[in-house]
Short mmCIF file of C-alpha atoms in Angstrom, two decimals:
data_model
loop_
_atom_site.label_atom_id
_atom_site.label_comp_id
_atom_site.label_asym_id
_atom_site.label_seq_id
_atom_site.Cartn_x
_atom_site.Cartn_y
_atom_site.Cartn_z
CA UNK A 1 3.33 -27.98 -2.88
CA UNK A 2 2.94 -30.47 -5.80
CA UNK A 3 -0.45 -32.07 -4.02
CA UNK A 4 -1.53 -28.89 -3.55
CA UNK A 5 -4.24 -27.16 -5.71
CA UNK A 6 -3.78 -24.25 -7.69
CA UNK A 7 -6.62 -21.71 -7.70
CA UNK A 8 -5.24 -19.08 -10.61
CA UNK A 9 -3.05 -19.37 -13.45
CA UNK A 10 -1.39 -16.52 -16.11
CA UNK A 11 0.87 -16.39 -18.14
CA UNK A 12 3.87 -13.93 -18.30
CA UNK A 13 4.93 -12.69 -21.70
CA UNK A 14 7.92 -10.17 -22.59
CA UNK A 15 9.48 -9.59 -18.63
CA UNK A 16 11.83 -7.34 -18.16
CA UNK A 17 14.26 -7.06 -14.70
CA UNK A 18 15.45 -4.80 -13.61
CA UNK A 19 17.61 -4.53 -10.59
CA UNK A 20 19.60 -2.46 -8.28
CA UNK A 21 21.79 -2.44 -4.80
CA UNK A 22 20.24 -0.92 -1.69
CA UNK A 23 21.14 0.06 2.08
CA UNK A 24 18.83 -2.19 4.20
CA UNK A 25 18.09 0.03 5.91
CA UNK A 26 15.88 2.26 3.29
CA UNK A 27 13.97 -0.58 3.42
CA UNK A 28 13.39 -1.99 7.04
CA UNK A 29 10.59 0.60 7.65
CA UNK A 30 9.10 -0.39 4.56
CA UNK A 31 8.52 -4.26 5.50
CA UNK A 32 6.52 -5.99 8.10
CA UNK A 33 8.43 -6.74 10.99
CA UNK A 34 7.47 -10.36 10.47
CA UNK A 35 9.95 -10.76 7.78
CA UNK A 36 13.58 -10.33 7.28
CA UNK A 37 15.39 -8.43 4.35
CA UNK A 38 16.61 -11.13 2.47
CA UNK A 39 20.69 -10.14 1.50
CA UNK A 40 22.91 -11.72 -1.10
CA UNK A 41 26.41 -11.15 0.25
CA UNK A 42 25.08 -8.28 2.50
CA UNK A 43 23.90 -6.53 0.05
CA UNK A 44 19.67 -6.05 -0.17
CA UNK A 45 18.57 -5.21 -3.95
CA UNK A 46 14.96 -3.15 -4.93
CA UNK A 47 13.60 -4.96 -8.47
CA UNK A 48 11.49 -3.29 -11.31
CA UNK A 49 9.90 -5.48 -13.20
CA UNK A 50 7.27 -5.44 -16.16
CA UNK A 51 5.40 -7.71 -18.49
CA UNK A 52 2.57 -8.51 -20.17
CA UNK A 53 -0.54 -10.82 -17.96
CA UNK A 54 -2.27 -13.08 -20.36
CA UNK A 55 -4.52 -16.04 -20.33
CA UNK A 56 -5.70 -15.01 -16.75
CA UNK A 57 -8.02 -17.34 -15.09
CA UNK A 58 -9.60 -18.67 -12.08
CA UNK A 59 -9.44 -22.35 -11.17
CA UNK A 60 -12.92 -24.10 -13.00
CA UNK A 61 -14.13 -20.65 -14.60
CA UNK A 62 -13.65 -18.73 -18.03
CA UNK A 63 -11.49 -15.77 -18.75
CA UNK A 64 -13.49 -12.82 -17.48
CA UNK A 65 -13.39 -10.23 -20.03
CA UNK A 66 -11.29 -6.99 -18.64
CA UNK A 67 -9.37 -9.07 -16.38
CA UNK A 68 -7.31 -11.71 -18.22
CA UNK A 69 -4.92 -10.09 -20.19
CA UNK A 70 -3.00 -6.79 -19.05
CA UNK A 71 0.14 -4.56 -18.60
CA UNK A 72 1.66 -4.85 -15.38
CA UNK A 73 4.57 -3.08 -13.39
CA UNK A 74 5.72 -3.91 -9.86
CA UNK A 75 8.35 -3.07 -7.63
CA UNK A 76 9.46 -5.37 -4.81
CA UNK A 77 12.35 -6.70 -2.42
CA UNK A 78 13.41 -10.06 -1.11
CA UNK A 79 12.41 -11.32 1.85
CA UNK A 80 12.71 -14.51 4.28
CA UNK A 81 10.08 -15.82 6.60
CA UNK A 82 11.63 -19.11 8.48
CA UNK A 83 13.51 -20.95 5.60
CA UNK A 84 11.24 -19.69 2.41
CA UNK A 85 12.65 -17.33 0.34
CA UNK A 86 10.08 -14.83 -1.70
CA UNK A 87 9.29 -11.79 -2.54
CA UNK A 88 7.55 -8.30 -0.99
CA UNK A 89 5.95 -5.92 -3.27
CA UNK A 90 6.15 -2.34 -2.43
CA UNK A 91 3.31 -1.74 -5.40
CA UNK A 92 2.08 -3.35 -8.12
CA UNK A 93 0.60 -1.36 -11.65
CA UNK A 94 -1.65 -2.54 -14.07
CA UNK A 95 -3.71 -0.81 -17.06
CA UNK A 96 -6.58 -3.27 -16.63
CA UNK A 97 -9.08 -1.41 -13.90
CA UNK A 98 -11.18 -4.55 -13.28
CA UNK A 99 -8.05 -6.55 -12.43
CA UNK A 100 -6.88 -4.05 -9.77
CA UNK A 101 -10.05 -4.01 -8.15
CA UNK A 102 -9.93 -7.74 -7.82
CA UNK A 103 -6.45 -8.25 -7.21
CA UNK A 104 -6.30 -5.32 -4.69
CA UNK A 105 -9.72 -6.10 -2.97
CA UNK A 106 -9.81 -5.76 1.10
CA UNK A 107 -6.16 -4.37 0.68
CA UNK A 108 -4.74 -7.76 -0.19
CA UNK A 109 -1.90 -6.89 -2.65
CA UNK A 110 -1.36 -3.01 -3.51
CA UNK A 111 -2.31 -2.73 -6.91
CA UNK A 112 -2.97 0.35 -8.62
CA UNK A 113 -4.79 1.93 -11.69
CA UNK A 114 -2.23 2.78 -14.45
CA UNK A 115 -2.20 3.82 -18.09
CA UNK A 116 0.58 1.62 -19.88
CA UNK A 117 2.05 0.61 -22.71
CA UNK A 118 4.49 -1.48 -24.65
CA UNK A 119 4.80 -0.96 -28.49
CA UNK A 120 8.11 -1.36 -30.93
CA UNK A 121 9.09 1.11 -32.78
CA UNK A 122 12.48 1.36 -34.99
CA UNK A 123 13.33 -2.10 -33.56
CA UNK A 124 13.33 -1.87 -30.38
CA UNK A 125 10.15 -1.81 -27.76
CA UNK A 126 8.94 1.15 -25.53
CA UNK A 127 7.61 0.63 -22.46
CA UNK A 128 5.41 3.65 -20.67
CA UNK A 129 3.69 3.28 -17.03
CA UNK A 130 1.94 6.41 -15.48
CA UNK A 131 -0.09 5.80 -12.26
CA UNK A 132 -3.59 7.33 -12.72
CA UNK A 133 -4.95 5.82 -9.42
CA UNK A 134 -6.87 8.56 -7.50
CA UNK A 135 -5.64 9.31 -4.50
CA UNK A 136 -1.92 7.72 -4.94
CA UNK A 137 0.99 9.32 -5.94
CA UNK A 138 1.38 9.60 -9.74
CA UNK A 139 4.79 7.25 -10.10
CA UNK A 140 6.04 7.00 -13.71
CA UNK A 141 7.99 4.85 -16.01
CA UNK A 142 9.59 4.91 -19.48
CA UNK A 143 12.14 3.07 -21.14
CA UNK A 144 13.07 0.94 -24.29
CA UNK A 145 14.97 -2.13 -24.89
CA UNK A 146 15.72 -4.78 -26.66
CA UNK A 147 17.39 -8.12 -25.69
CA UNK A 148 21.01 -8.75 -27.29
CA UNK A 149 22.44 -12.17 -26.39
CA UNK A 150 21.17 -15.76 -26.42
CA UNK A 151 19.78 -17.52 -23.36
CA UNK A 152 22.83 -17.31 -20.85
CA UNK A 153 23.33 -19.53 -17.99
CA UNK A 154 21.79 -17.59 -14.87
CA UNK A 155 24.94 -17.06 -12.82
CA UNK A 156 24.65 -17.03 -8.35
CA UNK A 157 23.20 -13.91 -8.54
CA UNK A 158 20.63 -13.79 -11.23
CA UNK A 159 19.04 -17.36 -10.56
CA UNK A 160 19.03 -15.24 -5.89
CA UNK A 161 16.68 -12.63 -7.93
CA UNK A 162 14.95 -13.90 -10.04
CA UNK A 163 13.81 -17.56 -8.59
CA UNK A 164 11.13 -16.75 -6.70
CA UNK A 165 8.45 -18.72 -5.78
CA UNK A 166 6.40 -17.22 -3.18
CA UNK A 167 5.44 -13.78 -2.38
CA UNK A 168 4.14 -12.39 0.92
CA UNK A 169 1.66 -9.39 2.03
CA UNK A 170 0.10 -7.69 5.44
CA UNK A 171 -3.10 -6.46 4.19
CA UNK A 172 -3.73 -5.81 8.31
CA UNK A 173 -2.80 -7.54 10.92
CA UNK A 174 -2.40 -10.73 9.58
CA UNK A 175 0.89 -11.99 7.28
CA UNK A 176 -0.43 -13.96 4.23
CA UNK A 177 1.99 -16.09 2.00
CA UNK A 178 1.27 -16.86 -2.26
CA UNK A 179 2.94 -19.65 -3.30
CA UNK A 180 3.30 -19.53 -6.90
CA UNK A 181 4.86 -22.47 -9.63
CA UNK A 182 6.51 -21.96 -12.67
CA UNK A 183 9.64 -23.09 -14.69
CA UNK A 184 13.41 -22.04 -13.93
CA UNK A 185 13.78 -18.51 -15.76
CA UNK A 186 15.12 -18.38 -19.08
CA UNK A 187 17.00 -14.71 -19.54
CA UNK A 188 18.67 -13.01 -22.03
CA UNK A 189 20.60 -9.95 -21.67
CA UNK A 190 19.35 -6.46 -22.71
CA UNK A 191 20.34 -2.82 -23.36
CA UNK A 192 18.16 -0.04 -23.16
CA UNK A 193 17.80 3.43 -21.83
CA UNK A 194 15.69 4.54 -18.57
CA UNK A 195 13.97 8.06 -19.76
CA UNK A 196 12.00 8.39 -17.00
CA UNK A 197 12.02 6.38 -13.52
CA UNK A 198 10.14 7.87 -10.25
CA UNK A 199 9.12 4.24 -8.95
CA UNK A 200 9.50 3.64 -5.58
CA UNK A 201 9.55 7.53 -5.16
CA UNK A 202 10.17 6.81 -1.23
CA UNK A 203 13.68 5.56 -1.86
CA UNK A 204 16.61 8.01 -2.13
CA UNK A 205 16.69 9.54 -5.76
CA UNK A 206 20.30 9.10 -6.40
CA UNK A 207 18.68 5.55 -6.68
CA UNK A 208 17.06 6.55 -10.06
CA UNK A 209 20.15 7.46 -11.89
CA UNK A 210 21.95 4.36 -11.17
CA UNK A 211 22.21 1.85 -13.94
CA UNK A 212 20.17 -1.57 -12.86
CA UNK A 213 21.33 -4.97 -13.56
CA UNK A 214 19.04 -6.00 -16.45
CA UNK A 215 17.27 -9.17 -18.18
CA UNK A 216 15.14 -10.56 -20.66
CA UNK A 217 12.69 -13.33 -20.40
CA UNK A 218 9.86 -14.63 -23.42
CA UNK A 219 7.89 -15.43 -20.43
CA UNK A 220 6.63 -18.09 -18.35
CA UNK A 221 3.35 -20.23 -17.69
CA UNK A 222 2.40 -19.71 -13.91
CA UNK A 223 0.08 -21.48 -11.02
CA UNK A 224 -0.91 -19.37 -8.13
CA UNK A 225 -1.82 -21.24 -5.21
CA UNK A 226 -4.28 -20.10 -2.12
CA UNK A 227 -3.19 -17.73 0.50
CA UNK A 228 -1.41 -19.20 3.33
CA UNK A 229 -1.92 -17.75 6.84
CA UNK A 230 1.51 -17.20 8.77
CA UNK A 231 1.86 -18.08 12.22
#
């Protein structure tokens, strides 16, 4: 992938991961048949994750104003196709309208219209998501946080979730593949409290009252490279 060339970059600024355990099976309906529910010790996990989008930018042209810096909350699953390793995304968030149109043009990834936000307040920060997109159903998120250890040493698990370097997506009948470069993760360890959680509404909702696993990152600089038809 090193000769290849990248077509958009962004950076990723204040992520937060969140993670939890699920049956397989909740989610086999949920993914094209074309790819396999990626397990770590038979177990399949469902990932929240948030951050800020900055510096957003097509390969040889400007930041386009609207689209280059925004909120963004997805949640996905891991998957396998052959030997990769990467990511599906069940939906994707953002607060900036003009970069859901784009990102989410001809059905290509499912992003969604959402009013967001991220603030501190007494020390800690406060992150809100509300889906506003018309016709979808109105998910929700609020929690805050605040990281409280050093960088750690990503442990078996942590580097199986979070090292990800390609997603995938069936905007019809055809299975497309991102690859996407950055730098290992660098987490930290948070604590926090989930107010409100009614992501990924389809999955049971004992779901949303179970703790996640969770991490800190600053952020990362990232290279996303041209879809890649799968055979």
């Amino acid at each position: 992938m090193a000769k290849r060339t990248w077509i958009m970059k962004q950076e990723w600024k204040n992520v937060v991961f969140l993670h939890w355990p699920v049956k397989e099976e909740w989610l086999r309906r949920l993914v094209p048949n074309e790819l396999e529910i990626d397990l770590y010790d038979n177990q399949a996990w469902v990932g929240v994750v948030f951050f800020q989008a900055e510096a957003t930018r097509l390969r040889l042209l400007p930041h386009v104003p609207g689209t280059s810096s925004f909120l963004e909350l997805n949640v996905r699953t891991y998957v396998k196709h052959g030997k990769k390793q990467g990511v599906y995304f069940f939906s994707l968030d953002a607060d900036s309208r003009l970069a859901v149109s784009a990102a989410s043009m001809g059905g290509f990834l499912p992003y969604r219209h959402a009013d967001m936000s991220n603030t501190i307040k007494s020390g800690q920060c406060e992150f809100f998501s509300r889906r506003i997109e018309f016709g979808q159903y109105p998910e929700s998120f609020k929690m805050t946080y605040k990281p409280i250890s050093k960088l750690i040493t990503s442990n078996r698990l942590e580097q199986w979730l979070t090292e990800r370097y390609c997603l995938w997506t069936k905007p019809g009948e055809q299975l497309y593949r991102v690859d996407i470069a950055h730098s290992p993760w660098l987490l930290q360890y948070l604590e926090g409290e989930i107010f409100r959680n009614t992501m990924a509404s389809y999955l049971p909702i004992s779901l949303h009252r179970q703790l996640p696993i969770a991490h800190y990152s600053m952020g990362q600089k990232v290279r996303f490279f041209a879809p890649v038809k799968e055979a």
